Short mmCIF file of C-alpha atoms in Angstrom, two decimals:
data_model
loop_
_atom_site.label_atom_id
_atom_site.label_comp_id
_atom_site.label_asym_id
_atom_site.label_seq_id
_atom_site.Cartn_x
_atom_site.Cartn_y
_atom_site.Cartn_z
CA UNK A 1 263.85 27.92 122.11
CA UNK A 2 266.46 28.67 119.57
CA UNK A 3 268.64 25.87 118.17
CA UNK A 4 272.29 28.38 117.37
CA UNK A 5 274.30 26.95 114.90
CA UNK A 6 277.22 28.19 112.30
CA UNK A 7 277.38 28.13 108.40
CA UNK A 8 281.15 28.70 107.41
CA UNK A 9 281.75 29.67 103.92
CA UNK A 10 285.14 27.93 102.46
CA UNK A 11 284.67 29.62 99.33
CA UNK A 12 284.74 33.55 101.25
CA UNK A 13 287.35 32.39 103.65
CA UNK A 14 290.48 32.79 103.16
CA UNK A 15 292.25 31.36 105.85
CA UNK A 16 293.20 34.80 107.47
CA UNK A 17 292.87 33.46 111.24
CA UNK A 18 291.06 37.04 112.07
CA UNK A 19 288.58 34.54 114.00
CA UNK A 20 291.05 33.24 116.16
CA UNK A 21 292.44 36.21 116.74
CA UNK A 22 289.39 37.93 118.03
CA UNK A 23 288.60 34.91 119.86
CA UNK A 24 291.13 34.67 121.88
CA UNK A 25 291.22 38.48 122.61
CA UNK A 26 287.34 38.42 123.07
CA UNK A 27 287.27 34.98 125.52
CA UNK A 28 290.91 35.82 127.17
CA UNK A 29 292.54 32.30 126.12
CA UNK A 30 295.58 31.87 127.90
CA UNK A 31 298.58 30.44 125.71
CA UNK A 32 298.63 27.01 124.33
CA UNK A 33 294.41 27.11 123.71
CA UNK A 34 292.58 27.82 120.43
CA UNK A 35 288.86 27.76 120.95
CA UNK A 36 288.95 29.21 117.42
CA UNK A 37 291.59 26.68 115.47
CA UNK A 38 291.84 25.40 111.68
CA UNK A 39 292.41 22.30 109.71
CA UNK A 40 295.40 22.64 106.68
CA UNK A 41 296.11 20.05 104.42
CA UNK A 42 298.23 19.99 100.91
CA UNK A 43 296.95 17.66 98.69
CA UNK A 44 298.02 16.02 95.25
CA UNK A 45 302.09 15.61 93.99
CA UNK A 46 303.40 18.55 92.23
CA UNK A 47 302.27 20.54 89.97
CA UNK A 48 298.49 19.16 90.99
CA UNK A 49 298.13 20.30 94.55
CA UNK A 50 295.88 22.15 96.15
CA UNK A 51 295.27 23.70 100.06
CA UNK A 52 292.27 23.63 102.03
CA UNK A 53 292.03 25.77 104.83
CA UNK A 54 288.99 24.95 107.42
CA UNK A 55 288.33 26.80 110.43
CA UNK A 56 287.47 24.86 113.27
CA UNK A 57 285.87 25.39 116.98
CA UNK A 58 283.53 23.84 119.22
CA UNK A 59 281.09 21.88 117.10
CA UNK A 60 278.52 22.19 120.02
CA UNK A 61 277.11 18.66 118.86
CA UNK A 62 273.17 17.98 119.48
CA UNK A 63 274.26 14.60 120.95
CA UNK A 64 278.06 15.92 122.60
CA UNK A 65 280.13 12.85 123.54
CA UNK A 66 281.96 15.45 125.80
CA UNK A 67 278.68 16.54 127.61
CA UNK A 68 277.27 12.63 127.65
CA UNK A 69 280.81 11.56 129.61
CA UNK A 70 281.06 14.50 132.07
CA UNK A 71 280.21 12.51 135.72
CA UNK A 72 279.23 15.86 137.18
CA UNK A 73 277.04 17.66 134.31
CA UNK A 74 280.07 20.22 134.32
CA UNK A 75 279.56 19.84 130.32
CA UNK A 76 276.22 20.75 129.49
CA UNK A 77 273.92 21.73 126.78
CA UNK A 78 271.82 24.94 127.52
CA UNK A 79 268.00 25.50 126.29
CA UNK A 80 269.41 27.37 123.22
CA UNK A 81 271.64 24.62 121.75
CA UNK A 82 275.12 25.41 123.00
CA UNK A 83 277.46 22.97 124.34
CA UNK A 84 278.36 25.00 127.85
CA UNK A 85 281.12 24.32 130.39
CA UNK A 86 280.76 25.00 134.49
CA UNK A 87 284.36 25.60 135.80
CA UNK A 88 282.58 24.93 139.17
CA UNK A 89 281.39 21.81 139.06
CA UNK A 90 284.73 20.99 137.04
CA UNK A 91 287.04 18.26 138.61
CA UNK A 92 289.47 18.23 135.89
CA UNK A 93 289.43 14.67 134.98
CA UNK A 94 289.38 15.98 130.84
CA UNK A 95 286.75 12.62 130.36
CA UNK A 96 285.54 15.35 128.55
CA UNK A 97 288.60 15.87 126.41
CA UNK A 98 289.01 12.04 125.86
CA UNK A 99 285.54 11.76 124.56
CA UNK A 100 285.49 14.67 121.60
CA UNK A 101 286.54 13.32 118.84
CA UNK A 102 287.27 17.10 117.27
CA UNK A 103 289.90 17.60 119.70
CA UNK A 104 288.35 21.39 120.62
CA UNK A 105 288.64 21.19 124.51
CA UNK A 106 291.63 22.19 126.38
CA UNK A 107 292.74 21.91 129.61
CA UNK A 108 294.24 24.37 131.84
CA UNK A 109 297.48 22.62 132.47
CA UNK A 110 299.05 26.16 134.82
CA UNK A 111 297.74 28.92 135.91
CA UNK A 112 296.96 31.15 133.27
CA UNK A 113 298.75 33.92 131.57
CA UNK A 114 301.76 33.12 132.91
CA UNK A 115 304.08 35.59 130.69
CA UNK A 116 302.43 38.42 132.74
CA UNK A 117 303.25 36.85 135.46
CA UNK A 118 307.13 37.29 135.08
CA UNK A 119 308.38 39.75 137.07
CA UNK A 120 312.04 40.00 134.87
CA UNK A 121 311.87 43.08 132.53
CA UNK A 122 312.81 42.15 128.70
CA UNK A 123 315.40 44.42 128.42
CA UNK A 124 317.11 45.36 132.43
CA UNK A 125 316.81 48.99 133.16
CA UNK A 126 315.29 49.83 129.75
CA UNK A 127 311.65 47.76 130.16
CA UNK A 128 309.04 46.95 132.36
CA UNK A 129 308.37 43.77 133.09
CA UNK A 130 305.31 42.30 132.28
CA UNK A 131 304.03 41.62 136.00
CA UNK A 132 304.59 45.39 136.59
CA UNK A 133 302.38 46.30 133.23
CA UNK A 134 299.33 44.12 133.84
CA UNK A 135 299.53 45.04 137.63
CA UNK A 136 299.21 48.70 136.79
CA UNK A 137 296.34 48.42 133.92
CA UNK A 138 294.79 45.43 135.29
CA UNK A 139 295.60 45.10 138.86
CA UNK A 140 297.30 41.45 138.31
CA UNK A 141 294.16 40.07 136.67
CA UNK A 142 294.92 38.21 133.18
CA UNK A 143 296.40 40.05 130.75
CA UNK A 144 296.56 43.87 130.41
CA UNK A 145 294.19 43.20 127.20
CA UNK A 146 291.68 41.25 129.64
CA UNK A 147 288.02 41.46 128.59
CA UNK A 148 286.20 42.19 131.54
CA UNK A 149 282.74 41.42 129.83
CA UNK A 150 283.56 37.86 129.62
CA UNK A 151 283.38 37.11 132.78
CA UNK A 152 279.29 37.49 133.08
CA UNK A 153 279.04 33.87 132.16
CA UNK A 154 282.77 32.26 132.88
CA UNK A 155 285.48 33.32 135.08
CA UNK A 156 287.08 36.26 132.92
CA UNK A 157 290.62 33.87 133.19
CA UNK A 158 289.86 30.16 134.20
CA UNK A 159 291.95 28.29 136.96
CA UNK A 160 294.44 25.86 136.56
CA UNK A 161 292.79 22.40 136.90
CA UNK A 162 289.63 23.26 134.38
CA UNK A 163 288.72 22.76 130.96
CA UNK A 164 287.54 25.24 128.57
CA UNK A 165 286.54 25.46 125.26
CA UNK A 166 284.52 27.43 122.36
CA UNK A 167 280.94 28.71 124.35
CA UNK A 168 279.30 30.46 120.97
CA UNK A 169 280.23 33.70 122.64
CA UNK A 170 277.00 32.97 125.15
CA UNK A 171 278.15 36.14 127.11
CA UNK A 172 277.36 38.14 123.88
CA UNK A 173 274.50 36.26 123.01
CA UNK A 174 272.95 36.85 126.47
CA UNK A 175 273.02 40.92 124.90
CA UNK A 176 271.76 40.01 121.69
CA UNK A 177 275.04 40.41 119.81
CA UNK A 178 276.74 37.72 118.02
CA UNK A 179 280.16 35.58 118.56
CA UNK A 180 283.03 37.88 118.03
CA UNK A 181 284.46 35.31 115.27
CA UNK A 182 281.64 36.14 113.28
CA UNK A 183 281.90 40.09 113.97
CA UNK A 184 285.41 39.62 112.98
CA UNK A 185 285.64 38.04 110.19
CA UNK A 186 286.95 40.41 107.25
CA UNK A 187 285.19 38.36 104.44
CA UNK A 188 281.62 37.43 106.13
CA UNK A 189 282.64 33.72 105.81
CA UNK A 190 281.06 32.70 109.53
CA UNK A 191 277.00 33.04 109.78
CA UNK A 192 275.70 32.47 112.88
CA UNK A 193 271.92 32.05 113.16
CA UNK A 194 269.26 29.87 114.50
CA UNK A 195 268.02 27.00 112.94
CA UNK A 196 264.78 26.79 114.02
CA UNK A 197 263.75 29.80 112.49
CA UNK A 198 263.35 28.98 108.71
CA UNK A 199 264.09 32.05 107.33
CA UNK A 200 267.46 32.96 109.20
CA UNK A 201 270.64 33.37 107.30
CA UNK A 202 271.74 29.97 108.62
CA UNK A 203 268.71 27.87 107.65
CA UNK A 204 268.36 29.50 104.41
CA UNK A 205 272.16 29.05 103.17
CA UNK A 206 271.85 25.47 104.61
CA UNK A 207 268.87 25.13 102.05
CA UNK A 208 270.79 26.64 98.89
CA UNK A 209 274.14 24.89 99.63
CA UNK A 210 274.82 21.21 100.12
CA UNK A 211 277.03 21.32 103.19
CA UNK A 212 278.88 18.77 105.33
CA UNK A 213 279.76 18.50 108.23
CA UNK A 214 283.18 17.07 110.51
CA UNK A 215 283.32 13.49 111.41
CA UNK A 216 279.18 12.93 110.67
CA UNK A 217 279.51 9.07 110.89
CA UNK A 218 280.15 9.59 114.43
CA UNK A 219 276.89 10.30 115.03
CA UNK A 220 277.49 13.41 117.23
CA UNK A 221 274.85 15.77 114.95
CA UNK A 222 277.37 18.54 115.03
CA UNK A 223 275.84 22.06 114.04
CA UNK A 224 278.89 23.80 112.69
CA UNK A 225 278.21 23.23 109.15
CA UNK A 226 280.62 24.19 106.44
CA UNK A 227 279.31 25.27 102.67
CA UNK A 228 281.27 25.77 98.94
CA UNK A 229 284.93 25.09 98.76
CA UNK A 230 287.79 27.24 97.70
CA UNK A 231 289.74 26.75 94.52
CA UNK A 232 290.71 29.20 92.10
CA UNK A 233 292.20 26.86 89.88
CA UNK A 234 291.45 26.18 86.20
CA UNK A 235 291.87 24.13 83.45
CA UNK A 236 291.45 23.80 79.80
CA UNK A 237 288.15 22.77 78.63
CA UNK A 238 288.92 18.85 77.58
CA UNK A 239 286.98 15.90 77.01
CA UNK A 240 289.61 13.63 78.54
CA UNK A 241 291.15 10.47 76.26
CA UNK A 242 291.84 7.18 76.29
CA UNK B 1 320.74 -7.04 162.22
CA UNK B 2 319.41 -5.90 158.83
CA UNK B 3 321.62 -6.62 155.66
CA UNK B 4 323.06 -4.11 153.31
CA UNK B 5 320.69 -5.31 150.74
CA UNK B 6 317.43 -4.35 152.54
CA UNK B 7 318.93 -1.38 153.80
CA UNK B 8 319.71 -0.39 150.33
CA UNK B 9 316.19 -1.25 148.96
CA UNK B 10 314.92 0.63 151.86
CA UNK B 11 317.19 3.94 150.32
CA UNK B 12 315.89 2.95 146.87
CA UNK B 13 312.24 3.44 147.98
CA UNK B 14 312.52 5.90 150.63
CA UNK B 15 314.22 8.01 147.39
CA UNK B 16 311.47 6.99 145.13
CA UNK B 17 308.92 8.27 148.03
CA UNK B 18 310.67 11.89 147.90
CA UNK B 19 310.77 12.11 144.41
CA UNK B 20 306.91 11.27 144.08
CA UNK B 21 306.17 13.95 147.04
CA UNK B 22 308.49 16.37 144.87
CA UNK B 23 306.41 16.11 141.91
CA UNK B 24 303.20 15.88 143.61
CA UNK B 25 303.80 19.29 145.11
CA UNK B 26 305.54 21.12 141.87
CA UNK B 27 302.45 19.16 140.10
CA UNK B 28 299.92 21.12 142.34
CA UNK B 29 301.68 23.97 144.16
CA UNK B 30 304.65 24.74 141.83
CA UNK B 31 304.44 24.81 137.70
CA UNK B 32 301.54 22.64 137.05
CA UNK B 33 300.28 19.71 135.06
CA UNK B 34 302.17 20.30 132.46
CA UNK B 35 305.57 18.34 134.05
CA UNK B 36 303.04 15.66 132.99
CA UNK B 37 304.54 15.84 129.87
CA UNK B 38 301.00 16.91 128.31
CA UNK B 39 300.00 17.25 124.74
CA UNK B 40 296.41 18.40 124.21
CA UNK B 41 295.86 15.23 122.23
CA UNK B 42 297.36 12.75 124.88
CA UNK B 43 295.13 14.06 127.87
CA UNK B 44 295.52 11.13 129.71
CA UNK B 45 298.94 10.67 131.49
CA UNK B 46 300.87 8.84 134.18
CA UNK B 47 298.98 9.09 137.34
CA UNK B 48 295.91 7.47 135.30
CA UNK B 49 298.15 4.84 133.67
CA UNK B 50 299.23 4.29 137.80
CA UNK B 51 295.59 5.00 138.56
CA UNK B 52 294.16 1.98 136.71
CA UNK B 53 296.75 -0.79 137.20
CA UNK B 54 295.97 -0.10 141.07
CA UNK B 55 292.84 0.00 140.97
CA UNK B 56 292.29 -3.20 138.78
CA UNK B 57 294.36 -5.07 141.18
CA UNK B 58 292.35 -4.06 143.65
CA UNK B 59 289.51 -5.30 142.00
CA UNK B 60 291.36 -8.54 141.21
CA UNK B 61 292.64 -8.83 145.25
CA UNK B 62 288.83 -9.27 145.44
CA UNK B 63 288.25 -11.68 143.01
CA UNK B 64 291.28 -13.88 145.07
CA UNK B 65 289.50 -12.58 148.08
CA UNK B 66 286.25 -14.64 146.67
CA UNK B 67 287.70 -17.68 146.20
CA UNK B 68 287.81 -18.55 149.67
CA UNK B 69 284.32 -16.64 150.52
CA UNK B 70 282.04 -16.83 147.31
CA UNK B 71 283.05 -20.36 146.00
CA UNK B 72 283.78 -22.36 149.15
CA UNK B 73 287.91 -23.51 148.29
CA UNK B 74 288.20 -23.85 151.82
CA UNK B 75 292.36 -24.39 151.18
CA UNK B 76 292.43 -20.84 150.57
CA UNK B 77 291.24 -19.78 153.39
CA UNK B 78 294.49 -18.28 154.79
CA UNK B 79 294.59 -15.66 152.66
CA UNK B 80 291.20 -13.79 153.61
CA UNK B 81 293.00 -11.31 155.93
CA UNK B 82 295.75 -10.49 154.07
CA UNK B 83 294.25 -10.44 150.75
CA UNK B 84 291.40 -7.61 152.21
CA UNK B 85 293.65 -5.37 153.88
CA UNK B 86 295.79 -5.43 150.40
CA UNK B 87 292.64 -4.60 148.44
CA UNK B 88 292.27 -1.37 150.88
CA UNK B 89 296.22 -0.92 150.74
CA UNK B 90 296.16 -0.62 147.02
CA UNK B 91 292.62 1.11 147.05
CA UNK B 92 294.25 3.92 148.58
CA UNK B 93 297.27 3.80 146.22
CA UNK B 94 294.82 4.37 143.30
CA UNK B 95 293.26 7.49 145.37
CA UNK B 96 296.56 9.21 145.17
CA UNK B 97 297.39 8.91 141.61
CA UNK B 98 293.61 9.95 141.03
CA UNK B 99 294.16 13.03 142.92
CA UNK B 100 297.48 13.99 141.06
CA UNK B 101 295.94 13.59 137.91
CA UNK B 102 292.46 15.38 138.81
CA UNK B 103 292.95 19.10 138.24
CA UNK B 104 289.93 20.21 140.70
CA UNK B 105 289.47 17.33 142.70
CA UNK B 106 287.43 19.56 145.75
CA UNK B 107 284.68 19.80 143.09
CA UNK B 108 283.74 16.20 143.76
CA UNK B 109 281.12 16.68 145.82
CA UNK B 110 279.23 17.32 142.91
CA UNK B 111 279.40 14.23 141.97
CA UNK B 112 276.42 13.53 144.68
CA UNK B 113 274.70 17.47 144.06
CA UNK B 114 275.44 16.73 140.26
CA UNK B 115 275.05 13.24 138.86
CA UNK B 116 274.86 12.36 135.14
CA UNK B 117 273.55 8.72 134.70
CA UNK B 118 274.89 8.11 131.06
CA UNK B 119 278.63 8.70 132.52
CA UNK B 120 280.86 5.54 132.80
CA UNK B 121 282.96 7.86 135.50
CA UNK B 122 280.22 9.19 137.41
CA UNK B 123 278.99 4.97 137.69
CA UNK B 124 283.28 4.70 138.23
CA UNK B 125 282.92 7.17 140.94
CA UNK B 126 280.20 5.74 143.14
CA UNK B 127 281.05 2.29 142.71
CA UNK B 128 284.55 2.81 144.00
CA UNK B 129 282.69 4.60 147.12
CA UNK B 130 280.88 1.72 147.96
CA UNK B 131 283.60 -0.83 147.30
CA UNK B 132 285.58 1.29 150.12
CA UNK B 133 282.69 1.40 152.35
CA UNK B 134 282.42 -1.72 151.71
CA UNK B 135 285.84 -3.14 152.28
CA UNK B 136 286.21 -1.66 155.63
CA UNK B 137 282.92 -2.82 156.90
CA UNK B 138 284.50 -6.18 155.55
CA UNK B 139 287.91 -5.60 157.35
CA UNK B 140 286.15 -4.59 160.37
CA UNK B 141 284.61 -7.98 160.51
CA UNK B 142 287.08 -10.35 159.87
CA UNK B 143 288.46 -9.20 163.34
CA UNK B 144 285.71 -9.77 165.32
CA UNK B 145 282.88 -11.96 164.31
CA UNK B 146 284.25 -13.28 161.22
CA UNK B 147 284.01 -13.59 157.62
CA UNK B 148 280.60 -12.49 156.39
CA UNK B 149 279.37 -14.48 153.46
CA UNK B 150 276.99 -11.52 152.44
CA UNK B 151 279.80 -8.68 152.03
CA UNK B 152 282.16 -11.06 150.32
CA UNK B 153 279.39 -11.78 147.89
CA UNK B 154 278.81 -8.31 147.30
CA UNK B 155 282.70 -7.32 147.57
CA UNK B 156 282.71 -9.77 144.42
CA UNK B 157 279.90 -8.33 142.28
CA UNK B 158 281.23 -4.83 142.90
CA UNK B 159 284.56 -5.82 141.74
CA UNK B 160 283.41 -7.20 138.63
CA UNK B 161 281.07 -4.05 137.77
CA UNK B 162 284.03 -1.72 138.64
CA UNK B 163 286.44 -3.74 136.20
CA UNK B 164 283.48 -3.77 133.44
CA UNK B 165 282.63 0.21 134.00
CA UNK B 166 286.66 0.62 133.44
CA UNK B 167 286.47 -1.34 130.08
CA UNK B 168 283.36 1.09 129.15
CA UNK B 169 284.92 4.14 129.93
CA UNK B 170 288.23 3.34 128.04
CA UNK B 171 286.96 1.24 125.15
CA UNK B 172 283.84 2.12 124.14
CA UNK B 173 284.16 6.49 122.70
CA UNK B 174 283.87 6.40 119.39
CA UNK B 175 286.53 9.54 119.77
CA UNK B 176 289.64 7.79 119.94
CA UNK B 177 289.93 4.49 117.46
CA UNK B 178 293.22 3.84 118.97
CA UNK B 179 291.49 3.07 122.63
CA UNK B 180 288.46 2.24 121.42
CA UNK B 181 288.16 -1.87 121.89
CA UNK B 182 285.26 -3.65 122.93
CA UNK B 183 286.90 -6.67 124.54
CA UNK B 184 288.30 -3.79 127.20
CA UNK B 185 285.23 -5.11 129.27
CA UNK B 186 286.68 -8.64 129.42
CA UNK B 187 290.08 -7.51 129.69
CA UNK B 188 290.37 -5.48 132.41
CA UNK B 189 288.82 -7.64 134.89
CA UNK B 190 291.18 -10.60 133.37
CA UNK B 191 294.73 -8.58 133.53
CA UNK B 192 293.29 -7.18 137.34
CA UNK B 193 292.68 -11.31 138.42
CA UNK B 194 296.88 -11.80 136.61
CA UNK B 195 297.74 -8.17 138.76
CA UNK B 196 296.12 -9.61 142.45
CA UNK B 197 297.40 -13.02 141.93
CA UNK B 198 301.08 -11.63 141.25
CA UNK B 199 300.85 -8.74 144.30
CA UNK B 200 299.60 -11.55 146.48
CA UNK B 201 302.70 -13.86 146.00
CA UNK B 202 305.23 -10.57 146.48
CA UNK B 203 303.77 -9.34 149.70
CA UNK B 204 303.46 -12.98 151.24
CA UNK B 205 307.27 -13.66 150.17
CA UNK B 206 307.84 -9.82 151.53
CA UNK B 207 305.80 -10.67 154.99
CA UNK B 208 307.81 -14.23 155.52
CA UNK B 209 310.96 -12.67 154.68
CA UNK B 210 310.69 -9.77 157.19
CA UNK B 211 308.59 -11.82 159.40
CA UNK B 212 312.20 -14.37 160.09
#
């Protein structure tokens, strides 16, 4: 069985958010979630700073706190090494949410989509109102944007009262085709791959490039791994002093 | 005739009543969880903070409810009655803030179709089951052949695994350093035993007031 994980490259990325972007057009995330999210932080006093930009999603542990928590196996890991979520057996009790300690689960708070929902044009007599637009391309469903192929695996837009978070893109996977974060990303910085195949992409940069991984002490055996850094900075060649 | 003061305390929580049935239904009908004043970090709001100070004095009413029953203080005996119908009283209290806070709380059955044995809520879950069954088989009892040495016993070992499994599920995720506190397992079952002794005293000064 394949064991999916991701190699991001901070040196190629440059902190675009193309990724989230696609992700949230790809998965249909309603306001207020980011499967697909990043990490910023300015370090150093002036003029010795620097900016690290790391993208973040679903680590899709190999020992998930949120999966180990869930009382109803709502949270589960499938036979290929993704962290998967059943709205159905869902009760909403976001155990789940208290227990990952990357803070990538989200819970549907309202119903979803709720700006195309409103039924008040933006401008009177000169607009339609979004209700009206995503009623006529959509019939009501989600947004007007909605990705119908989504919804092989989860509902296409998930209920109020469930969590959701990051799936790998299983209902592309299922076709053979990789998460859309990866498709989109305009400077290849996301490999996707399987580690148990030793010469994949994933397993073979994981060989070349020390990399590291969020929170490791925890001892959830994330597999989003994360390879190089990004600084263009330089400096003199010195020997230091005393 | 009933005084102005009770009449007015009456208002105050015949107010407090409506405003809870209010929220409850803009909670689940109207805008959603998010009057909850929700944060995706602080996932854990109100109804569970209301949730688990109910249901540890629950589990502290039986504690009280043992001293009469599981360690023989016969001067206690009195409070038997009263002390079980408060731990189903407040039982049910804790069922209603758990089903304002749960966001799909008709997928429970799964809980039986379902289980996962390494979750402190899923062990949460069914214990709280039987320690209803329980209690009403108790109740039941107490009004026609008597006490029952047996169920108190068991009332008593169910309280203090629910009060434990509590401490576990808060204290013990390595997620959240802020909650995460070992002595939770002590705690809980300590601060339930303070909650039951304190609702005990109110609702007998409550019942011999009203009772005059």
């Amino acid at each position: 069985m394949p064991k999916y994980a991701m190699v991001i490259d901070l040196q190629s990325c440059v902190g675009c958010g193309a990724c989230s972007i696609a992700c949230r057009n790809e998965n249909n995330v309603q306001e207020g979630i980011y499967w697909s999210s990043k990490i910023t932080e300015t370090s150093g006093t002036f003029p010795n700073v620097r900016f690290h930009y790391l993208p973040t999603l679903c680590n899709h542990c190999s020992n998930p706190p949120c999966a180990r928590g869930c009382p109803t196996n709502a949270m589960h890991k499938l036979d290929n090494g993704i962290t998967m979520h059943d709205p159905d057996k869902c009760i909403g009790c976001r155990y789940c949410m208290y227990n990952c300690p990357y803070e990538v689960i989200y819970f549907n708070w309202q119903n979803p989509h709720k700006f195309w929902k409103d039924a008040k044009p933006v401008i009177e007599g000169g607009t339609i109102s979004p209700k009206e637009m995503a009623q006529n391309i959509n019939n009501g469903n989600g947004t007007p944007y909605s990705n119908p192929a989504r919804g092989k695996t989860l509902p296409e837009n998930r209920p109020k009262g469930v969590v959701e978070k990051c799936t790998f893109c299983d209902h592309r996977i299922k076709d053979g085709k990789i998460p859309y974060c990866v498709v989109a990303c305009p400077a290849d910085a996301r490999i996707f791959g399987d580690l148990d195949k030793p010469d994949s992409k994933v397993s073979r940069l994981l060989g070349k490039f020390k990399p590291y991984r969020l929170k490791e002490r925890l001892g959830t055996q994330p597999n989003v791994y994360y390879i190089r850094s990004y600084n263009p900075a330089r400096y003199e060649r010195t020997k230091g002093g005393i | 005739m009933k005084s102005i003061k009770i009449q007015l305390w009456y208002g105050l929580l015949g107010l407090g009543i409506l405003l809870g049935l209010i929220t409850a239904y803009r909670v689940l009908i109207g805008t959603g969880f998010v009057l909850y004043a929700k944060t995706d970090i602080l996932v854990w709001t109100i109804p569970i903070a209301a949730y688990v100070f109910f249901s540890l004095t629950s589990t502290g009413l039986a504690f009280v409810s043992s001293i009469p029953v599981v360690f023989n203080t016969h001067g206690y005996q009195p409070l038997e009655k009263r002390t079980v119908f408060l731990e189903i009283a407040v039982l049910m209290a804790a069922l209603t803030c758990l089903l304002l806070h749960l966001g799909s709380p008709w997928n429970a059955i799964y809980f039986l179709f379902s289980p996962n044995f390494s979750s402190p809520l899923w062990w949460l879950g069914m214990l709280y089951g039987l320690y209803f069954i329980v209690l009403l088989i108790s109740f039941r009892r107490m009004h026609t052949t008597g006490t029952s040495k047996v169920l108190g016993i068991l009332t008593f070992i169910i309280a203090i695994a629910t009060s434990t499994v509590l401490g576990w599920l808060f204290g013990l995720p390595d997620a959240r350093p802020v909650f995460a506190a070992n002595f939770l397992a002590m705690y809980f079952p300590l601060t339930g035993f303070a909650s039951a002794l304190a609702a005990v005293l109110l609702f007998s000064i409550a019942y011999y007031h009203f009772a005059k």
